[in-house]
């Protein structure tokens, strides 16, 4: 189980290769990559800045992975979340889960993302044509997380 | 003494990201700490108003209003999270 919060970009292929390397019990890897969109709430986004709470963010992510491991028979899981300034089309987040069978990998990957969006301390600030604004939390994200309770 | 941390919109509104504080004896939990900070007025009163969706973490765990506040604690105030 690996958690990384970093300014640098990540390489999905390289991360998956590391996740599956040398473990022939793995029959499935599901992954999710989140990207910066150029349009949010009807405003053009020129740049976005991701802020986090060093220490708590890593701890919250590790707890989410631990919960996933208790809920499904997964072999390993990885979360990489970027912070700092990002541009449209940049990668923000990677979640990857390995398991023996696809069902657990798919479910755990979705669970980790839903919990990350509502429980991990990150905050987005967008630079738009109308100025800078903090992104508001969406009720639909909380509803998505509640599906797993 | 406790350590207070502020993130995102709260950090900008308050103009500080952290401070050391010595709250009075009647501050015993997250609820009374928030009320004490609200009494600073201005941005504090506005951002920590009861209808604002402020989240609180004590020692890096999400905390309910009745969570005890003890000497040496690290208490963070922030808006609902928006990562991912």
XYZ file of N, CA and C in Angstrom:
699
model
N 0.864 -1.187 0.000
C 0.000 0.000 0.000
C 0.901 1.238 0.000
N 0.697 2.085 -0.979
C 1.577 3.236 -1.148
C 0.773 4.521 -1.312
N 1.183 5.557 -0.598
C 0.571 6.883 -0.718
C 1.672 7.875 -1.049
N 1.466 8.666 -2.085
C 2.444 9.728 -2.390
C 1.693 11.025 -2.685
N 2.112 12.097 -2.035
C 1.598 13.432 -2.327
C 2.788 14.200 -2.867
N 2.692 14.697 -4.098
C 3.889 15.242 -4.756
C 3.541 16.352 -5.745
N 4.531 17.208 -6.004
C 4.366 18.255 -7.007
C 4.530 17.685 -8.414
N 5.388 16.660 -8.552
C 5.761 16.147 -9.855
C 4.607 15.370 -10.503
N 4.659 15.292 -11.809
C 3.729 14.471 -12.577
C 4.068 12.998 -12.327
N 3.179 12.101 -12.785
C 3.425 10.670 -12.637
C 3.203 9.973 -13.965
N 3.735 8.759 -14.062
C 3.659 7.959 -15.295
C 2.838 6.710 -14.976
N 1.625 6.679 -15.488
C 0.704 5.568 -15.198
C 1.336 4.214 -15.514
N 1.954 4.112 -16.702
C 2.536 2.833 -17.114
C 3.621 2.363 -16.159
N 4.486 3.295 -15.769
C 5.586 2.943 -14.865
C 5.050 2.524 -13.500
N 4.014 3.197 -13.033
C 3.445 2.880 -11.719
C 2.775 1.502 -11.728
N 2.074 1.204 -12.817
C 1.402 -0.110 -12.917
C 2.440 -1.224 -13.003
N 3.505 -0.944 -13.734
C 4.580 -1.949 -13.854
C 5.142 -2.273 -12.465
N 5.342 -1.233 -11.649
C 5.859 -1.448 -10.287
C 4.856 -2.219 -9.435
N 3.574 -1.891 -9.631
C 2.523 -2.507 -8.810
C 2.426 -4.011 -9.079
N 2.642 -4.425 -10.322
C 2.447 -5.835 -10.644
C 3.748 -6.613 -10.683
N 4.844 -5.927 -10.561
C 6.147 -6.547 -10.748
C 6.358 -7.743 -9.825
N 6.619 -8.895 -10.420
C 7.030 -10.064 -9.656
C 5.957 -10.714 -8.815
N 4.689 -10.374 -9.035
C 3.643 -11.015 -8.234
C 2.638 -11.705 -9.166
N 2.794 -13.019 -9.324
C 1.946 -13.746 -10.279
C 0.583 -14.120 -9.680
N 0.327 -13.683 -8.449
C -1.025 -13.872 -7.881
C -1.986 -12.798 -8.396
N -1.416 -11.717 -8.923
C -2.256 -10.616 -9.416
C -2.894 -11.014 -10.739
N -4.223 -10.975 -10.771
C -4.932 -11.275 -12.014
C -5.606 -10.051 -12.598
N -5.632 -8.961 -11.828
C -6.342 -7.764 -12.293
C -5.726 -6.514 -11.674
N -5.643 -5.471 -12.479
C -5.282 -4.143 -11.957
C -6.283 -3.146 -12.515
N -6.959 -2.432 -11.637
C -7.846 -1.348 -12.067
C -7.179 -0.039 -11.692
N -7.301 0.954 -12.575
C -6.699 2.245 -12.259
C -7.626 3.377 -12.670
N -7.449 4.515 -12.009
C -8.206 5.730 -12.322
C -7.223 6.888 -12.339
N -7.345 7.740 -13.361
C -6.539 8.959 -13.420
C -7.483 10.151 -13.523
N -7.351 11.102 -12.623
C -8.146 12.329 -12.667
C -7.327 13.450 -13.292
N -7.985 14.256 -14.141
C -7.309 15.327 -14.882
C -7.948 16.688 -14.594
N -7.187 17.751 -14.841
C -7.728 19.110 -14.709
C -8.525 19.430 -15.965
N -9.792 19.829 -15.784
C -10.608 20.256 -16.928
C -10.449 21.762 -17.150
N -10.711 22.192 -18.397
C -10.546 23.623 -18.703
C -11.823 24.408 -18.446
N -12.889 23.686 -18.047
C -14.155 24.369 -17.788
C -14.751 23.788 -16.513
N -15.082 24.645 -15.558
C -15.714 24.162 -14.325
C -16.755 25.184 -13.882
N -17.969 24.719 -13.624
C -19.072 25.605 -13.235
C -19.161 26.806 -14.176
N -19.099 26.513 -15.477
C -19.283 27.515 -16.528
C -18.208 28.604 -16.579
N -17.038 28.333 -16.011
C -15.954 29.317 -16.115
C -14.712 28.631 -16.707
N -14.017 29.358 -17.561
C -12.766 28.871 -18.143
C -11.690 28.839 -17.056
N -11.063 27.707 -16.904
C -10.022 27.577 -15.888
C -8.656 27.690 -16.565
N -7.876 28.692 -16.164
C -6.549 28.892 -16.747
C -5.500 28.101 -15.974
N -5.684 28.037 -14.635
C -4.746 27.322 -13.784
C -5.458 26.927 -12.494
N -4.956 25.885 -11.880
C -5.546 25.435 -10.627
C -4.415 25.184 -9.644
N -4.653 25.505 -8.367
C -3.650 25.215 -7.348
C -4.251 24.268 -6.316
N -3.540 23.200 -6.039
C -3.976 22.213 -5.063
C -3.224 22.442 -3.756
N -3.970 22.661 -2.676
C -3.375 22.827 -1.351
C -3.677 21.565 -0.540
N -2.794 21.208 0.390
C -3.079 20.060 1.251
C -2.589 20.327 2.666
N -2.842 19.383 3.539
C -2.480 19.487 4.961
C -1.393 18.451 5.194
N -0.117 18.860 5.055
C 0.980 17.890 5.155
C 0.882 17.084 6.457
N 0.967 15.801 6.349
C 0.823 14.946 7.529
C -0.571 14.329 7.562
N -1.582 15.168 7.708
C -2.939 14.616 7.773
C -3.374 14.036 6.426
N -2.979 14.685 5.341
C -3.403 14.202 4.022
C -2.879 12.790 3.783
N -1.602 12.572 4.044
C -1.002 11.242 3.849
C -1.667 10.214 4.768
N -1.940 10.652 6.007
C -2.570 9.764 6.985
C -3.986 9.381 6.536
N -4.743 10.375 6.064
C -6.121 10.116 5.610
C -6.121 9.159 4.417
N -5.186 9.361 3.497
C -5.122 8.481 2.314
C -4.746 7.056 2.723
N -3.786 6.931 3.640
C -3.385 5.592 4.101
C -4.559 4.887 4.779
N -5.362 5.639 5.528
C -6.532 5.040 6.190
C -7.567 4.575 5.170
N -7.726 5.337 4.095
C -8.684 4.943 3.049
C -8.216 3.645 2.374
N -6.925 3.541 2.108
C -6.402 2.302 1.502
C -6.584 1.116 2.453
N -6.369 1.366 3.731
C -6.541 0.309 4.730
C -7.999 -0.158 4.781
N -8.916 0.794 4.702
C -10.346 0.422 4.671
C -10.664 -0.401 3.436
N -10.078 -0.016 2.302
C -10.320 -0.772 1.056
C -9.830 -2.208 1.214
N -8.691 -2.351 1.877
C -8.128 -3.688 2.060
C -9.001 -4.548 2.969
N -9.682 -3.888 3.908
C -10.573 -4.642 4.793
C -11.881 -5.012 4.105
N -12.303 -4.202 3.125
C -13.583 -4.452 2.469
C -13.491 -5.440 1.311
N -12.352 -5.454 0.623
C -12.209 -6.324 -0.543
C -10.896 -7.088 -0.472
N -10.861 -8.224 -1.184
C -9.636 -9.024 -1.226
C -8.707 -8.444 -2.284
N -8.060 -7.353 -1.918
C -7.108 -6.749 -2.847
C -5.690 -7.122 -2.425
N -4.781 -7.060 -3.369
C -3.394 -7.429 -3.082
C -2.579 -6.196 -2.727
N -2.740 -5.133 -3.501
C -1.988 -3.902 -3.220
C -2.784 -2.714 -3.765
N -2.450 -1.533 -3.291
C -3.121 -0.329 -3.783
C -2.156 0.843 -3.717
N -2.376 1.783 -4.617
C -1.496 2.942 -4.748
C -2.338 4.193 -4.959
N -2.002 5.266 -4.246
C -2.592 6.572 -4.527
C -1.460 7.574 -4.704
N -1.501 8.299 -5.812
C -0.601 9.443 -5.995
C -1.497 10.658 -6.204
N -1.286 11.695 -5.420
C -2.068 12.929 -5.586
C -1.099 14.089 -5.715
N -1.299 14.886 -6.755
C -0.405 16.032 -6.943
C -0.914 17.257 -6.190
N 0.004 18.138 -5.817
C -0.321 19.420 -5.208
C 0.461 20.511 -5.937
N 0.102 21.771 -5.646
C 0.776 22.891 -6.297
C 0.014 23.330 -7.529
N 0.661 24.156 -8.373
C -0.028 24.689 -9.545
C -0.165 23.657 -10.667
N -1.369 23.570 -11.254
C -1.632 22.631 -12.343
C -2.384 23.361 -13.458
N -2.206 22.867 -14.684
C -2.867 23.463 -15.855
C -3.927 22.498 -16.392
N -4.889 23.012 -17.174
C -5.852 22.113 -17.801
C -5.146 20.984 -18.554
N -5.724 19.797 -18.454
C -5.220 18.554 -19.056
C -4.099 17.895 -18.245
N -3.608 18.583 -17.198
C -2.617 17.939 -16.319
C -3.271 16.814 -15.522
N -2.479 15.832 -15.165
C -2.946 14.768 -14.290
C -2.954 15.276 -12.843
N -4.005 14.942 -12.103
C -4.082 15.334 -10.684
C -3.856 14.136 -9.777
N -4.571 13.050 -10.084
C -4.605 11.941 -9.137
C -4.557 10.604 -9.865
N -3.879 9.640 -9.244
C -3.862 8.266 -9.743
C -4.236 7.326 -8.599
N -5.182 6.444 -8.875
C -5.496 5.351 -7.956
C -5.326 4.060 -8.741
N -4.599 3.115 -8.199
C -4.447 1.808 -8.855
C -4.559 0.720 -7.798
N -5.276 -0.338 -8.150
C -5.520 -1.437 -7.217
C -5.249 -2.757 -7.913
N -4.511 -3.640 -7.251
C -4.287 -4.980 -7.798
C -5.029 -6.007 -6.952
N -5.498 -7.056 -7.631
C -6.230 -8.120 -6.940
C -6.156 -9.381 -7.791
N -6.674 -10.475 -7.258
C -6.682 -11.716 -8.018
C -7.731 -11.658 -9.133
N -8.876 -11.044 -8.808
C -9.985 -10.991 -9.766
C -10.466 -9.559 -9.939
N -11.074 -9.284 -11.092
C -11.362 -7.891 -11.440
C -12.381 -7.215 -10.531
N -13.332 -7.974 -10.008
C -14.400 -7.352 -9.216
C -13.869 -6.539 -8.061
N -12.965 -7.108 -7.307
C -12.403 -6.419 -6.138
C -11.603 -5.190 -6.572
N -10.855 -5.313 -7.662
C -10.029 -4.190 -8.117
C -10.900 -3.020 -8.566
N -11.936 -3.315 -9.371
C -12.850 -2.247 -9.815
C -13.510 -1.568 -8.624
N -14.098 -2.356 -7.720
C -14.855 -1.802 -6.597
C -13.946 -0.987 -5.677
N -12.787 -1.545 -5.343
C -11.886 -0.852 -4.419
C -11.380 0.451 -5.029
N -11.112 0.457 -6.323
C -10.625 1.660 -7.004
C -11.669 2.775 -6.910
N -12.921 2.422 -7.149
C -13.996 3.419 -7.093
C -14.215 3.901 -5.652
N -14.180 2.973 -4.727
C -14.322 3.316 -3.305
C -13.228 4.293 -2.863
N -11.993 3.997 -3.234
C -10.864 4.850 -2.829
C -11.054 6.267 -3.380
N -11.458 6.368 -4.652
C -11.681 7.709 -5.232
C -12.821 8.440 -4.529
N -13.925 7.742 -4.285
C -15.073 8.387 -3.629
C -14.704 8.875 -2.233
N -13.945 8.081 -1.509
C -13.555 8.490 -0.153
C -12.494 9.590 -0.198
N -11.574 9.486 -1.145
C -10.553 10.529 -1.298
C -11.211 11.891 -1.516
N -12.229 11.914 -2.383
C -12.858 13.194 -2.751
C -13.578 13.850 -1.575
N -13.997 13.066 -0.607
C -14.790 13.623 0.492
C -14.072 13.608 1.838
N -12.947 12.888 1.942
C -12.310 12.727 3.250
C -10.838 13.111 3.304
N -10.174 13.238 2.174
C -8.748 13.577 2.205
C -8.593 15.094 2.093
N -7.819 15.706 3.001
C -7.723 17.168 2.998
C -6.887 17.739 1.846
N -7.586 17.999 0.762
C -7.049 18.751 -0.387
C -8.067 19.840 -0.704
N -7.562 20.976 -1.204
C -8.462 22.060 -1.614
C -7.971 22.628 -2.937
N -8.953 22.842 -3.845
C -8.635 23.378 -5.169
C -8.974 24.856 -5.241
N -8.032 25.617 -5.780
C -8.311 27.018 -6.076
C -8.108 27.216 -7.573
N -9.112 27.763 -8.242
C -9.046 27.950 -9.686
C -8.767 29.401 -10.033
N -7.935 29.576 -11.064
C -7.763 30.905 -11.661
C -8.628 30.922 -12.913
N -9.646 31.788 -12.913
C -10.524 31.892 -14.087
C -10.455 33.308 -14.632
N -11.164 33.519 -15.765
C -11.200 34.874 -16.352
C -11.753 35.878 -15.348
N -12.669 35.408 -14.481
C -13.305 36.307 -13.507
C -12.498 36.444 -12.219
N -11.304 35.850 -12.177
C -10.473 35.936 -10.974
C -10.299 34.585 -10.318
N -9.692 34.584 -9.135
C -9.419 33.328 -8.427
C -10.599 32.957 -7.549
N -10.858 31.669 -7.434
C -11.946 31.223 -6.553
C -11.635 29.845 -5.993
N -12.033 29.643 -4.735
C -11.933 28.320 -4.124
C -13.088 27.470 -4.625
N -12.783 26.254 -5.017
C -13.827 25.346 -5.507
C -14.681 24.890 -4.329
N -16.003 24.923 -4.508
C -16.919 24.448 -3.465
C -17.054 22.936 -3.539
N -17.261 22.315 -2.380
C -17.519 20.874 -2.348
C -18.873 20.606 -2.989
N -18.968 19.482 -3.708
C -20.214 19.107 -4.376
C -20.966 18.056 -3.560
N -22.267 18.251 -3.454
C -23.073 17.268 -2.734
C -23.051 15.916 -3.424
N -22.884 15.931 -4.765
C -22.861 14.664 -5.505
C -21.665 13.806 -5.096
N -20.561 14.464 -4.671
C -19.395 13.701 -4.214
C -19.685 13.008 -2.885
N -20.386 13.719 -1.992
C -20.732 13.113 -0.710
C -21.725 11.970 -0.924
N -22.662 12.178 -1.866
C -23.636 11.121 -2.174
C -22.921 9.880 -2.703
N -21.902 10.095 -3.532
C -21.139 8.960 -4.083
C -20.436 8.202 -2.957
N -19.898 8.936 -2.000
C -19.192 8.286 -0.886
C -20.170 7.542 0.021
N -21.375 8.079 0.155
C -22.366 7.452 1.037
C -22.814 6.087 0.525
N -22.627 5.833 -0.769
C -23.013 4.524 -1.315
C -22.278 3.386 -0.615
N -21.105 3.686 -0.081
C -20.249 2.628 0.488
C -20.463 2.438 1.977
N -21.288 3.294 2.594
C -21.459 3.214 4.056
C -22.344 2.014 4.413
N -0.958 25.375 26.005
C -0.845 25.977 24.677
C -1.283 24.989 23.609
N -2.011 25.492 22.610
C -2.407 24.654 21.488
C -1.914 25.285 20.195
N -1.800 24.470 19.158
C -1.408 24.968 17.838
C -2.636 24.986 16.948
N -2.889 26.124 16.329
C -4.027 26.248 15.422
C -3.516 26.370 13.996
N -4.120 25.616 13.082
C -3.752 25.667 11.667
C -4.984 26.032 10.842
N -4.765 26.797 9.792
C -5.877 27.194 8.918
C -5.488 26.887 7.473
N -6.455 26.358 6.728
C -6.174 25.995 5.343
C -7.151 26.640 4.368
N -6.682 26.730 3.120
C -7.499 27.142 1.975
C -8.158 28.512 2.234
N -9.482 28.589 2.024
C -10.143 29.887 2.140
C -9.982 30.491 3.530
N -9.987 29.657 4.565
C -9.853 30.186 5.933
C -8.476 30.814 6.135
N -7.441 30.165 5.618
C -6.080 30.708 5.732
C -6.017 32.098 5.087
N -6.637 32.227 3.915
C -6.611 33.522 3.224
C -7.434 34.570 3.969
N -8.610 34.184 4.432
C -9.476 35.148 5.127
C -8.843 35.641 6.426
N -8.190 34.734 7.156
C -7.612 35.110 8.449
C -6.238 35.767 8.284
N -5.624 35.536 7.126
C -4.310 36.137 6.882
C -3.170 35.430 7.592
N -3.428 34.263 8.181
C -2.357 33.477 8.806
C -2.603 31.990 8.531
N -1.535 31.208 8.531
C -1.696 29.768 8.317
C -1.576 28.990 9.620
N -0.943 29.594 10.642
C -0.854 28.890 11.932
C -0.575 29.884 13.053
N -0.889 29.475 14.259
C -0.592 30.291 15.444
C -0.575 29.393 16.679
N 0.110 29.878 17.711
C 0.059 29.233 19.016
C -0.961 30.014 19.837
N -1.829 29.305 20.543
C -2.869 30.007 21.297
C -2.954 29.465 22.719
N -3.387 30.347 23.634
C -3.614 29.973 25.033
C -5.072 30.257 25.356
N -5.969 29.369 24.991
C -7.377 29.663 25.239
C -7.701 29.654 26.728
N -8.754 30.395 27.120
C -9.160 30.415 28.534
C -9.699 29.052 28.977
N -9.871 28.894 30.273
C -10.217 27.583 30.842
C -11.557 27.043 30.358
N -12.468 27.934 29.954
C -13.788 27.447 29.535
C -13.752 26.814 28.135
N -12.631 26.938 27.450
C -12.492 26.264 26.151
C -12.050 24.821 26.410
N -12.998 23.890 26.261
C -12.722 22.498 26.601
C -12.888 21.548 25.414
N -13.582 22.022 24.362
C -13.815 21.146 23.215
C -13.823 21.975 21.921
N -14.025 21.285 20.801
C -13.997 21.963 19.497
C -15.066 23.054 19.430
N -16.243 22.770 19.996
C -17.338 23.748 19.939
C -16.959 25.039 20.673
N -16.442 24.911 21.888
C -16.119 26.121 22.656
C -14.878 26.830 22.098
N -13.973 26.061 21.495
C -12.816 26.689 20.850
C -13.265 27.526 19.651
N -14.169 26.969 18.848
C -14.672 27.685 17.678
C -15.389 28.963 18.114
N -16.179 28.865 19.163
C -16.910 30.029 19.681
C -15.924 31.101 20.167
N -14.873 30.671 20.820
C -13.854 31.609 21.320
C -13.176 32.341 20.149
N -12.849 31.594 19.100
C -12.210 32.209 17.926
C -13.178 33.154 17.208
N -14.456 32.775 17.185
C -15.478 33.595 16.535
C -15.553 34.975 17.189
N -15.294 35.026 18.469
C -15.391 36.293 19.207
C -14.283 37.287 18.840
N -13.334 36.841 18.012
C -12.324 37.789 17.526
C -12.952 38.780 16.543
N -14.150 38.429 16.031
C -14.860 39.335 15.130
C -14.327 39.290 13.711
N -14.834 40.178 12.857
C -14.371 40.287 11.470
C -14.450 38.976 10.720
N -13.342 38.629 10.040
C -13.306 37.408 9.229
C -13.556 36.165 10.083
N -13.129 36.225 11.351
C -13.291 35.073 12.242
C -14.764 34.799 12.499
N -15.479 35.895 12.773
C -16.913 35.771 13.038
C -17.637 35.271 11.785
N -17.205 35.803 10.642
C -17.863 35.475 9.373
C -17.594 34.025 8.948
N -16.302 33.663 8.902
C -15.937 32.333 8.396
C -16.348 31.202 9.344
N -16.376 31.503 10.642
C -16.703 30.454 11.618
C -18.160 30.528 12.078
N -18.972 31.315 11.359
C -20.403 31.403 11.691
C -21.019 30.004 11.645
N -22.060 29.830 12.437
C -22.612 28.478 12.593
C -23.173 27.893 11.306
N -23.572 28.763 10.356
C -24.125 28.237 9.108
C -23.046 27.957 8.064
N -21.772 28.199 8.405
C -20.695 27.947 7.438
C -20.178 26.522 7.618
N -19.906 25.846 6.486
C -19.500 24.435 6.570
C -18.012 24.276 6.888
N -17.628 24.597 8.108
C -16.217 24.489 8.500
C -15.946 23.094 9.072
N -14.837 22.500 8.656
C -14.420 21.204 9.196
C -13.271 21.425 10.178
N -13.184 20.561 11.181
C -12.134 20.675 12.188
C -11.446 19.323 12.350
N -10.126 19.362 12.432
C -9.361 18.150 12.727
C -8.557 18.390 13.998
N -8.546 17.404 14.892
C -7.722 17.468 16.096
C -6.637 16.408 15.966
N -5.393 16.856 16.051
C -4.243 15.954 15.888
C -4.372 15.096 14.620
N -4.841 15.756 13.551
C -4.915 15.173 12.203
C -5.981 14.100 12.053
N -6.971 14.106 12.947
C -8.168 13.273 12.780
C -9.378 14.189 12.736
N -10.315 13.890 11.832
C -11.541 14.684 11.775
C -12.224 14.643 13.143
N -12.738 15.804 13.571
C -13.268 15.904 14.929
C -14.671 16.491 14.934
N -15.522 15.931 15.780
C -16.874 16.452 15.991
C -16.806 17.600 16.997
N -17.892 18.413 17.092
C -17.874 19.571 18.002
C -17.613 19.212 19.463
N -17.960 17.991 19.870
C -17.762 17.636 21.281
C -16.397 16.992 21.548
N -15.537 16.960 20.536
C -14.196 16.412 20.726
C -13.404 17.309 21.685
N -12.785 16.693 22.688
C -12.031 17.452 23.688
C -10.822 18.136 23.061
N -10.503 19.302 23.587
C -9.309 20.041 23.182
C -8.377 20.075 24.385
N -7.164 19.530 24.221
C -6.229 19.419 25.338
C -4.945 20.180 25.044
N -4.232 20.496 26.113
C -2.958 21.195 25.986
C -2.048 20.408 25.049
N -1.405 21.108 24.122
C -0.485 20.454 23.193
C -1.137 19.975 21.901
N -2.470 20.064 21.809
C -3.154 19.584 20.595
C -2.858 20.468 19.384
N -2.919 19.826 18.215
C -2.849 20.542 16.930
C -4.250 20.525 16.337
N -4.835 21.714 16.193
C -6.228 21.789 15.744
C -6.292 22.585 14.449
N -6.859 21.948 13.429
C -6.908 22.571 12.100
C -8.344 22.900 11.727
N -8.523 24.067 11.128
C -9.832 24.509 10.625
C -9.720 24.631 9.106
N -10.709 24.075 8.396
C -10.669 24.171 6.929
C -12.052 23.965 6.320
N -12.233 24.386 5.064
C -13.512 24.166 4.379
C -13.645 22.693 3.976
N -14.856 22.263 3.578
C -15.017 20.903 3.049
C -13.995 20.645 1.939
N -13.492 19.420 1.879
C -12.367 19.117 0.989
C -12.815 19.001 -0.461
N -11.899 19.306 -1.386
C -12.250 19.318 -2.815
C -11.135 18.732 -3.680
N -10.481 17.679 -3.186
C -9.402 17.075 -3.976
C -9.920 16.115 -5.028
N -8.987 15.378 -5.613
C -9.336 14.335 -6.577
C -9.498 14.857 -7.988
